mmCIF file of C-alpha atoms and ligand atoms in Angstrom:
data_model
loop_
_atom_site.group_PDB
_atom_site.id
_atom_site.type_symbol
_atom_site.label_atom_id
_atom_site.label_comp_id
_atom_site.label_asym_id
_atom_site.label_seq_id
_atom_site.Cartn_x
_atom_site.Cartn_y
_atom_site.Cartn_z
ATOM 1 C CA MET E 1220 -5.231 4.652 -1.242
ATOM 2 C CA PHE E 1221 -3.599 2.333 -3.734
ATOM 3 C CA ILE E 1222 -4.918 2.291 -6.502
ATOM 4 C CA LYS E 1223 -2.448 0.475 -8.709
ATOM 5 C CA SER E 1224 0.235 -1.752 -6.810
ATOM 6 C CA ARG E 1225 3.839 -1.716 -8.417
ATOM 7 C CA CYS E 1226 4.754 -5.576 -9.326
ATOM 8 C CA GLU E 1227 8.298 -7.873 -10.648
ATOM 9 C CA SER E 1228 8.037 -5.867 -14.403
ATOM 10 C CA ALA E 1229 8.515 -9.353 -17.387
ATOM 11 C CA GLU E 1230 11.799 -7.967 -17.964
ATOM 12 C CA LEU E 1231 13.500 -8.019 -14.605
ATOM 13 C CA LYS E 1232 11.593 -12.208 -14.482
ATOM 14 C CA GLN E 1233 12.870 -12.702 -17.579
ATOM 15 C CA LEU E 1234 16.191 -11.968 -17.048
ATOM 16 C CA ARG E 1235 16.547 -13.236 -12.912
ATOM 17 C CA TYR E 1236 15.685 -16.479 -14.799
ATOM 18 C CA LEU E 1237 18.225 -16.117 -17.661
ATOM 19 C CA HIS E 1238 20.827 -15.718 -15.170
ATOM 20 C CA ILE E 1239 20.018 -18.518 -13.864
ATOM 21 C CA ARG E 1240 19.895 -21.188 -16.649
ATOM 22 C CA THR E 1241 22.075 -19.318 -19.012
ATOM 23 C CA ASN E 1242 25.420 -17.186 -19.010
ATOM 24 C CA LEU E 1243 25.234 -13.229 -19.285
ATOM 25 C CA SER E 1244 27.562 -11.010 -20.431
ATOM 26 C CA GLU E 1245 28.747 -8.524 -18.529
ATOM 27 C CA LYS E 1246 26.629 -5.969 -19.873
ATOM 28 C CA GLU E 1247 23.744 -8.549 -19.665
ATOM 29 C CA LYS E 1248 24.401 -9.109 -15.843
ATOM 30 C CA ARG E 1249 24.503 -4.986 -14.828
ATOM 31 C CA HIS E 1250 21.306 -4.108 -16.568
ATOM 32 C CA PHE E 1251 20.069 -7.422 -14.736
ATOM 33 C CA SER E 1252 21.229 -5.441 -12.034
ATOM 34 C CA ASN E 1253 20.243 -1.987 -11.958
ATOM 35 C CA LEU E 1254 17.061 -3.430 -12.783
ATOM 36 C CA GLU E 1255 16.581 -5.752 -10.214
ATOM 37 C CA LYS E 1256 18.453 -2.429 -7.524
ATOM 38 C CA GLY E 1257 15.937 -0.790 -8.604
ATOM 39 C CA TYR E 1258 12.717 -2.528 -8.216
ATOM 40 C CA GLU E 1259 14.245 -3.164 -4.377
ATOM 41 C CA GLY E 1260 14.504 0.672 -3.895
ATOM 42 C CA GLU E 1261 10.546 0.781 -5.315
ATOM 43 C CA LEU E 1262 9.065 -1.069 -2.752
ATOM 44 C CA LYS E 1263 11.554 0.542 0.197
ATOM 45 C CA PHE E 1264 9.537 3.811 -1.132
ATOM 46 C CA ASP E 1265 6.386 1.739 -1.557
ATOM 47 C CA MET E 1266 6.512 1.243 1.986
ATOM 48 C CA LEU E 1267 7.028 4.441 3.003
ATOM 49 C CA LEU E 1268 4.000 5.586 1.320
ATOM 50 C CA ASP E 1269 2.008 3.029 3.386
ATOM 51 C CA ASN E 1270 2.247 5.412 6.003
ATOM 52 C CA LEU E 1271 1.052 8.065 4.657
ATOM 53 C CA SER E 1272 -1.571 9.788 6.565
ATOM 54 C CA GLY E 1273 -5.329 10.934 5.476
ATOM 55 C CA GLU E 1274 -6.716 10.724 1.814
ATOM 56 C CA TRP E 1275 -3.972 9.698 -0.516
ATOM 57 C CA LEU E 1276 -4.584 8.100 -4.342
ATOM 58 C CA ILE E 1277 -1.107 5.803 -5.039
ATOM 59 C CA LEU E 1278 -0.772 4.809 -7.781
ATOM 60 C CA SER E 1279 3.125 2.562 -8.924
ATOM 61 C CA ASP E 1280 4.728 2.142 -11.989
ATOM 62 C CA LEU E 1281 3.280 3.243 -15.117
ATOM 63 C CA LEU E 1282 3.643 3.205 -18.271
ATOM 64 C CA PHE E 1283 1.905 5.833 -20.487
ATOM 65 C CA GLU E 1284 2.709 7.208 -23.657
ATOM 66 C CA VAL E 1285 1.476 10.805 -25.761
ATOM 67 C CA GLY E 1286 1.954 11.869 -28.843
ATOM 68 C CA ASN E 1287 3.605 9.283 -29.493
ATOM 69 C CA THR E 1288 6.315 8.688 -26.200
ATOM 70 C CA ILE E 1289 6.543 6.227 -24.040
ATOM 71 C CA PHE E 1290 7.575 7.731 -20.498
ATOM 72 C CA GLN E 1291 7.420 6.025 -16.846
ATOM 73 C CA ILE E 1292 6.021 7.540 -14.055
ATOM 74 C CA ASP E 1293 7.718 5.314 -10.552
ATOM 75 C CA SER E 1294 5.505 7.280 -8.022
ATOM 76 C CA LEU E 1295 2.265 9.467 -8.589
ATOM 77 C CA LEU E 1296 0.193 11.074 -5.816
ATOM 78 C CA ILE E 1297 -2.669 12.303 -5.495
ATOM 79 C CA SER E 1298 -3.781 14.866 -3.568
ATOM 80 C CA GLN E 1299 -6.780 17.181 -2.763
ATOM 81 C CA LYS E 1300 -3.330 20.271 -3.738
ATOM 82 C CA GLY E 1301 -2.159 18.028 -6.527
ATOM 83 C CA ILE E 1302 -0.705 15.796 -8.124
ATOM 84 C CA PHE E 1303 3.051 14.356 -6.528
ATOM 85 C CA LEU E 1304 5.146 12.797 -9.273
ATOM 86 C CA ILE E 1305 8.230 10.629 -7.950
ATOM 87 C CA ASP E 1306 11.388 9.012 -9.669
ATOM 88 C CA VAL E 1307 13.432 6.732 -7.576
ATOM 89 C CA LYS E 1308 16.559 6.754 -7.979
ATOM 90 C CA ASN E 1309 18.521 3.537 -5.956
ATOM 91 C CA PHE E 1310 21.938 4.405 -6.838
ATOM 92 C CA GLU E 1311 24.545 3.495 -4.078
ATOM 93 C CA GLY E 1312 28.132 5.608 -3.536
ATOM 94 C CA ASP E 1313 29.539 8.657 -4.588
ATOM 95 C CA PHE E 1314 28.726 10.927 -7.094
ATOM 96 C CA TYR E 1315 28.863 14.485 -9.146
ATOM 97 C CA ILE E 1316 28.134 16.774 -10.709
ATOM 98 C CA GLU E 1317 30.014 19.139 -12.704
ATOM 99 C CA ALA E 1318 28.912 20.778 -16.438
ATOM 100 C CA ASP E 1319 25.038 19.792 -15.574
ATOM 101 C CA ARG E 1320 26.501 16.197 -15.928
ATOM 102 C CA TRP E 1321 26.822 13.622 -14.031
ATOM 103 C CA TYR E 1322 29.741 11.124 -13.151
ATOM 104 C CA THR E 1323 29.925 8.595 -11.188
ATOM 105 C CA ALA E 1324 33.243 8.181 -8.271
ATOM 106 C CA SER E 1325 35.504 7.027 -10.571
ATOM 107 C CA ARG E 1326 33.698 9.441 -13.880
ATOM 108 C CA ASN E 1327 31.848 7.194 -15.584
ATOM 109 C CA GLU E 1328 29.694 10.047 -17.411
ATOM 110 C CA ILE E 1329 25.607 8.697 -15.669
ATOM 111 C CA LYS E 1330 22.262 9.795 -17.926
ATOM 112 C CA ASP E 1331 21.136 12.358 -16.258
ATOM 113 C CA PRO E 1332 17.765 11.266 -13.798
ATOM 114 C CA LEU E 1333 16.774 15.224 -13.534
ATOM 115 C CA LEU E 1334 16.356 14.806 -17.717
ATOM 116 C CA GLN E 1335 14.081 11.789 -17.578
ATOM 117 C CA LEU E 1336 12.492 13.234 -14.572
ATOM 118 C CA ARG E 1337 11.439 16.446 -16.355
ATOM 119 C CA ARG E 1338 10.461 14.755 -19.944
ATOM 120 C CA SER E 1339 7.725 12.448 -17.705
ATOM 121 C CA GLU E 1340 6.714 16.044 -15.941
ATOM 122 C CA SER E 1341 5.207 17.868 -19.446
ATOM 123 C CA LEU E 1342 4.235 14.501 -20.813
ATOM 124 C CA LEU E 1343 2.270 14.004 -17.766
ATOM 125 C CA ARG E 1344 1.266 17.216 -18.011
ATOM 126 C CA ARG E 1345 0.244 17.386 -21.582
ATOM 127 C CA LEU E 1346 -2.191 14.284 -20.790
ATOM 128 C CA LEU E 1347 -3.711 16.193 -18.124
ATOM 129 C CA GLN E 1348 -3.870 18.957 -21.071
ATOM 130 C CA ASP E 1349 -5.334 16.777 -23.584
ATOM 131 C CA HIS E 1350 -8.378 15.426 -20.793
ATOM 132 C CA LYS E 1351 -8.993 18.870 -19.357
ATOM 133 C CA LEU E 1352 -7.749 18.654 -15.932
ATOM 134 C CA ASN E 1353 -5.976 22.070 -14.666
ATOM 135 C CA LEU E 1354 -4.349 19.712 -10.627
ATOM 136 C CA SER E 1355 -1.174 21.289 -10.289
ATOM 137 C CA ILE E 1356 2.231 19.233 -10.827
ATOM 138 C CA GLU E 1357 4.651 18.634 -8.257
ATOM 139 C CA ALA E 1358 8.201 16.797 -9.622
ATOM 140 C CA TYR E 1359 10.997 14.874 -7.730
ATOM 141 C CA LEU E 1360 13.586 12.478 -7.221
ATOM 142 C CA ILE E 1361 14.103 10.216 -4.262
ATOM 143 C CA PHE E 1362 16.996 9.269 -3.371
ATOM 144 C CA ILE E 1363 15.597 5.809 -1.421
ATOM 145 C CA ASN E 1364 19.909 4.178 -0.347
ATOM 146 C CA PRO E 1365 21.900 5.288 2.351
ATOM 147 C CA GLU E 1366 24.246 4.787 0.732
ATOM 148 C CA PHE E 1367 24.232 7.083 -1.915
ATOM 149 C CA THR E 1368 26.191 11.080 -2.222
ATOM 150 C CA LEU E 1369 26.359 13.471 -4.337
ATOM 151 C CA TYR E 1370 28.333 16.346 -4.327
ATOM 152 C CA GLN E 1371 28.750 19.541 -5.742
ATOM 153 C CA ALA E 1372 24.352 19.320 -6.647
ATOM 154 C CA PRO E 1373 23.104 23.046 -6.992
ATOM 155 C CA ARG E 1374 20.713 23.373 -3.654
ATOM 156 C CA ASP E 1375 17.794 24.183 -5.823
ATOM 157 C CA LEU E 1376 17.517 20.854 -7.533
ATOM 158 C CA PRO E 1377 14.048 18.565 -6.955
ATOM 159 C CA ILE E 1378 16.460 16.144 -4.978
ATOM 160 C CA ILE E 1379 15.445 14.281 -1.717
ATOM 161 C CA PHE E 1380 18.482 12.518 -0.409
ATOM 162 C CA PRO E 1381 18.617 10.219 1.944
ATOM 163 C CA THR E 1382 19.156 12.206 5.006
ATOM 164 C CA GLN E 1383 15.668 14.598 3.875
ATOM 165 C CA LEU E 1384 13.008 11.853 3.234
ATOM 166 C CA ASN E 1385 12.079 11.759 6.538
ATOM 167 C CA ARG E 1386 10.687 15.246 6.840
ATOM 168 C CA PHE E 1387 9.651 15.452 2.618
ATOM 169 C CA MET E 1388 7.464 12.144 4.151
ATOM 170 C CA LYS E 1389 6.459 14.363 7.740
ATOM 171 C CA ASN E 1390 5.525 17.373 4.898
ATOM 172 C CA LEU E 1391 3.672 15.454 2.764
ATOM 173 C CA ASN E 1392 1.577 14.177 5.638
ATOM 174 C CA LYS E 1393 1.411 17.185 6.707
ATOM 175 C CA ARG E 1394 -0.789 17.794 3.406
ATOM 176 C CA SER E 1395 -2.918 15.125 3.579
ATOM 177 C CA SER E 1396 -6.784 16.095 1.923
ATOM 178 C CA LYS E 1397 -10.451 15.366 1.699
ATOM 179 C CA LEU E 1398 -10.416 13.915 -2.078
ATOM 180 C CA ASN E 1399 -13.314 13.696 -3.915
ATOM 181 C CA GLU E 1400 -14.742 11.785 -7.147
ATOM 182 C CA LYS E 1401 -12.392 14.451 -9.478
ATOM 183 C CA HIS E 1402 -9.749 12.541 -8.373
ATOM 184 C CA SER E 1403 -10.881 9.726 -8.228
ATOM 185 C CA LYS E 1404 -11.813 9.908 -11.614
ATOM 186 C CA PHE E 1405 -8.492 10.605 -12.452
ATOM 187 C CA ALA E 1406 -7.424 7.674 -11.044
ATOM 188 C CA ASP E 1407 -9.346 5.570 -13.162
ATOM 189 C CA LEU E 1408 -8.398 7.219 -15.937
ATOM 190 C CA LEU E 1409 -4.402 6.765 -15.213
ATOM 191 C CA VAL E 1410 -4.905 3.422 -14.887
ATOM 192 C CA ALA E 1411 -6.631 2.832 -18.001
ATOM 193 C CA LYS E 1412 -4.132 4.490 -20.378
ATOM 194 C CA HIS E 1413 -0.721 3.019 -18.728
ATOM 195 C CA MET E 1414 0.595 -0.181 -20.813
ATOM 196 C CA ASN E 1415 1.190 -3.316 -19.682
ATOM 197 C CA GLU E 1416 3.995 -3.552 -21.343
ATOM 198 C CA SER E 1417 7.722 -1.108 -22.157
ATOM 199 C CA SER E 1418 9.447 -1.791 -25.569
ATOM 200 C CA PHE E 1419 12.286 -0.976 -24.140
ATOM 201 C CA THR E 1420 13.290 -4.525 -22.948
ATOM 202 C CA GLN E 1421 16.620 -5.543 -23.184
ATOM 203 C CA LEU E 1422 16.164 -9.216 -23.686
ATOM 204 C CA PRO E 1423 19.437 -10.941 -24.424
ATOM 205 C CA ASN E 1424 18.776 -13.357 -27.040
ATOM 206 C CA TYR E 1425 18.184 -16.842 -26.205
ATOM 207 C CA ASP E 1426 17.033 -20.065 -27.397
ATOM 208 C CA TYR E 1427 15.171 -22.733 -25.589
ATOM 209 C CA GLU E 1428 18.091 -25.620 -26.741
ATOM 210 C CA GLN E 1429 21.136 -22.774 -24.895
ATOM 211 C CA LEU E 1430 19.073 -22.951 -21.387
ATOM 212 C CA ARG E 1431 20.405 -25.414 -18.806
ATOM 213 C CA LYS E 1432 16.845 -26.864 -18.077
ATOM 214 C CA GLY E 1433 15.526 -28.571 -14.794
ATOM 215 C CA VAL E 1434 13.086 -27.196 -11.770
ATOM 216 C CA ILE E 1435 15.371 -23.814 -9.493
ATOM 217 C CA CYS E 1436 15.048 -24.212 -5.838
ATOM 218 C CA GLU E 1437 13.057 -20.308 -4.670
ATOM 219 C CA GLY E 1438 15.557 -20.818 -1.870
ATOM 220 C CA CYS E 1439 18.320 -20.979 -3.467
ATOM 221 C CA GLN E 1440 18.052 -20.682 -6.859
ATOM 222 C CA SER E 1441 20.301 -23.690 -7.149
ATOM 223 C CA PHE E 1442 19.277 -26.753 -9.338
ATOM 224 C CA LEU E 1443 20.053 -29.072 -6.746
ATOM 225 C CA ILE E 1444 17.114 -30.039 -6.399
ATOM 226 C CA SER E 1445 16.014 -33.548 -5.401
ATOM 227 C CA VAL E 1446 12.529 -36.261 -4.862
ATOM 228 C CA GLU E 1447 10.983 -36.678 -1.902
ATOM 229 C CA LYS E 1448 7.588 -38.150 -1.134
ATOM 230 C CA TYR E 1449 4.623 -35.783 -1.973
ATOM 231 C CA LYS E 1450 8.271 -32.527 -2.099
ATOM 232 C CA LEU E 1451 11.060 -31.586 -3.437
ATOM 233 C CA ALA E 1452 13.971 -30.905 -1.372
ATOM 234 C CA CYS E 1453 17.209 -28.366 -1.955
ATOM 235 C CA ASN E 1454 20.656 -30.634 -1.650
ATOM 236 C CA SER E 1455 22.258 -27.107 -1.210
ATOM 237 C CA CYS E 1456 20.342 -25.465 1.488
ATOM 238 C CA GLY E 1457 17.793 -27.839 3.053
ATOM 239 C CA TYR E 1458 14.104 -25.559 0.949
ATOM 240 C CA LYS E 1459 11.112 -27.745 0.532
ATOM 241 C CA GLU E 1460 8.933 -27.518 -2.224
ATOM 242 C CA GLU E 1461 5.272 -29.167 -2.370
ATOM 243 C CA ILE E 1462 5.909 -30.922 -5.640
ATOM 244 C CA LYS E 1463 3.110 -29.416 -6.831
ATOM 245 C CA SER E 1464 3.901 -25.713 -5.831
ATOM 246 C CA ALA E 1465 7.354 -26.703 -8.021
ATOM 247 C CA ILE E 1466 6.285 -27.720 -11.132
ATOM 248 C CA LEU E 1467 3.327 -24.778 -11.709
ATOM 249 C CA ARG E 1468 6.121 -22.268 -11.064
ATOM 250 C CA SER E 1469 8.442 -24.073 -13.925
ATOM 251 C CA ILE E 1470 5.912 -24.178 -16.468
ATOM 252 C CA GLU E 1471 4.898 -19.889 -15.597
ATOM 253 C CA GLU E 1472 8.716 -19.754 -16.233
ATOM 254 C CA LEU E 1473 8.885 -21.366 -19.540
ATOM 255 C CA THR E 1474 5.701 -19.243 -20.586
ATOM 256 C CA LEU E 1475 7.257 -16.961 -19.998
ATOM 257 C CA LEU E 1476 10.092 -17.450 -21.891
ATOM 258 C CA PHE E 1477 8.537 -19.111 -24.237
ATOM 259 C CA PRO E 1478 6.105 -17.300 -24.990
ATOM 260 C CA ASP E 1479 5.205 -18.942 -28.378
ATOM 261 C CA ARG E 1480 6.593 -22.599 -27.193
ATOM 262 C CA LYS E 1481 2.471 -25.126 -26.241
ATOM 263 C CA ILE E 1482 2.466 -26.354 -22.135
ATOM 264 C CA THR E 1483 1.659 -30.150 -23.109
ATOM 265 C CA THR E 1484 3.084 -33.316 -20.366
ATOM 266 C CA ASN E 1485 6.273 -33.570 -23.083
ATOM 267 C CA ALA E 1486 7.550 -29.858 -22.508
ATOM 268 C CA VAL E 1487 7.307 -29.974 -19.226
ATOM 269 C CA HIS E 1488 8.700 -32.417 -18.341
ATOM 270 C CA GLU E 1489 11.634 -32.102 -20.944
ATOM 271 C CA TRP E 1490 11.549 -29.149 -19.161
ATOM 272 C CA CYS E 1491 11.851 -29.771 -15.266
ATOM 273 C CA GLU E 1492 14.357 -32.004 -16.721
ATOM 274 C CA ALA E 1493 11.998 -35.441 -15.912
ATOM 275 C CA ILE E 1494 12.163 -34.823 -11.936
ATOM 276 C CA VAL E 1495 9.343 -36.476 -12.013
ATOM 277 C CA SER E 1496 7.423 -38.741 -13.795
ATOM 278 C CA LYS E 1497 4.729 -37.444 -17.093
ATOM 279 C CA LYS E 1498 1.902 -38.754 -15.191
ATOM 280 C CA THR E 1499 2.438 -35.927 -12.202
ATOM 281 C CA ILE E 1500 2.518 -33.484 -14.816
ATOM 282 C CA GLU E 1501 -0.192 -33.952 -16.159
ATOM 283 C CA ARG E 1502 -2.077 -34.575 -13.006
ATOM 284 C CA ILE E 1503 -0.992 -31.304 -12.509
ATOM 285 C CA LEU E 1504 -1.098 -29.731 -15.677
ATOM 286 C CA THR E 1505 -5.363 -31.249 -15.726
ATOM 287 C CA LYS E 1506 -6.031 -29.610 -12.558
ATOM 288 C CA ASN E 1507 -4.548 -26.096 -12.703
ATOM 289 C CA TYR E 1508 -5.180 -25.414 -16.700
ATOM 290 C CA LYS E 1509 -7.037 -25.446 -19.503
ATOM 291 C CA ARG E 1510 -6.769 -28.468 -21.448
ATOM 292 C CA LEU E 1511 -6.715 -28.397 -25.719
ATOM 293 C CA GLY E 1512 -7.083 -30.909 -27.928
ATOM 294 C CA TYR E 1513 -7.067 -34.038 -28.247
ATOM 295 C CA GLY E 1514 -4.582 -37.394 -28.378
ATOM 296 C CA TRP E 1515 -0.907 -36.331 -29.148
ATOM 297 C CA SER E 1516 -1.831 -32.796 -30.436
ATOM 298 C CA SER E 1517 -3.611 -32.406 -26.861
ATOM 299 C CA TYR E 1518 -2.236 -28.844 -24.915
ATOM 300 C CA TYR E 1519 -2.588 -26.211 -22.557
ATOM 301 C CA VAL E 1520 -3.255 -23.104 -21.644
ATOM 302 C CA ASN E 1521 -4.764 -20.758 -18.724
ATOM 303 C CA SER E 1522 -7.513 -21.282 -17.914
HETATM 304 ZN ZN1 ZN K 2731 18.183 -24.211 -1.730
#
């Protein structure tokens, strides 16, 4: 059972919007693509976990601080026999290990993903000790992409390769168990300790003026939108969306990118590049947000 499910990080969403509305540098594009790929891999793994039989408590995407150190866990499975800490990597292509260092096929050194796993494991162990919980931990690094190969890997590493994933899941199924109150209390504790925002986000600098305005097509991310009766239609892919839903989506983008900007009819009108009238925007805002203040100084907040 999923106790805490996964959702896209604010950083990933922000980068996606910025990628459409401005020009990211090559480095920023790489970072965005890594985040997107990583998230894709984690979702794939969640789908496998969905088929687990027996009693499991599953927590996805956790962020903790223990002794001034912040660490992140992709998936944590709680069973009667102990805890499985899992890091999922969606690496694609050929990699090799040489003298304990990891490299891509083109000889670029990458961060050793096992170091990160070991660090998370030891910090999680500390968290358990702090709460006087006696549960064993097994930590695994899972490579989910079938196009991944790692040369020269010692056999005793806690790694599950794509070709071993089915067997790994079968073994987990064999170990299914009965859970009790102790386990659910522990899961509750983890959810309570989870921090929402990472301080590690690497967002590019951007300002309002520099971003392209307009409504983005939900189907193909283009700006080629025209208005039909109650819908917005994309001239590029033909996707149609209710005006209301497209405007609400654009407002969400605006608030995520500029949390300090007040949501007003004018602000949304400008952000959507005047694709619909101010009257329509005001009607959508009034129905879906709470209005604060009066007249010219009024603005909207989440109701
Ligand atoms: Zn489109």
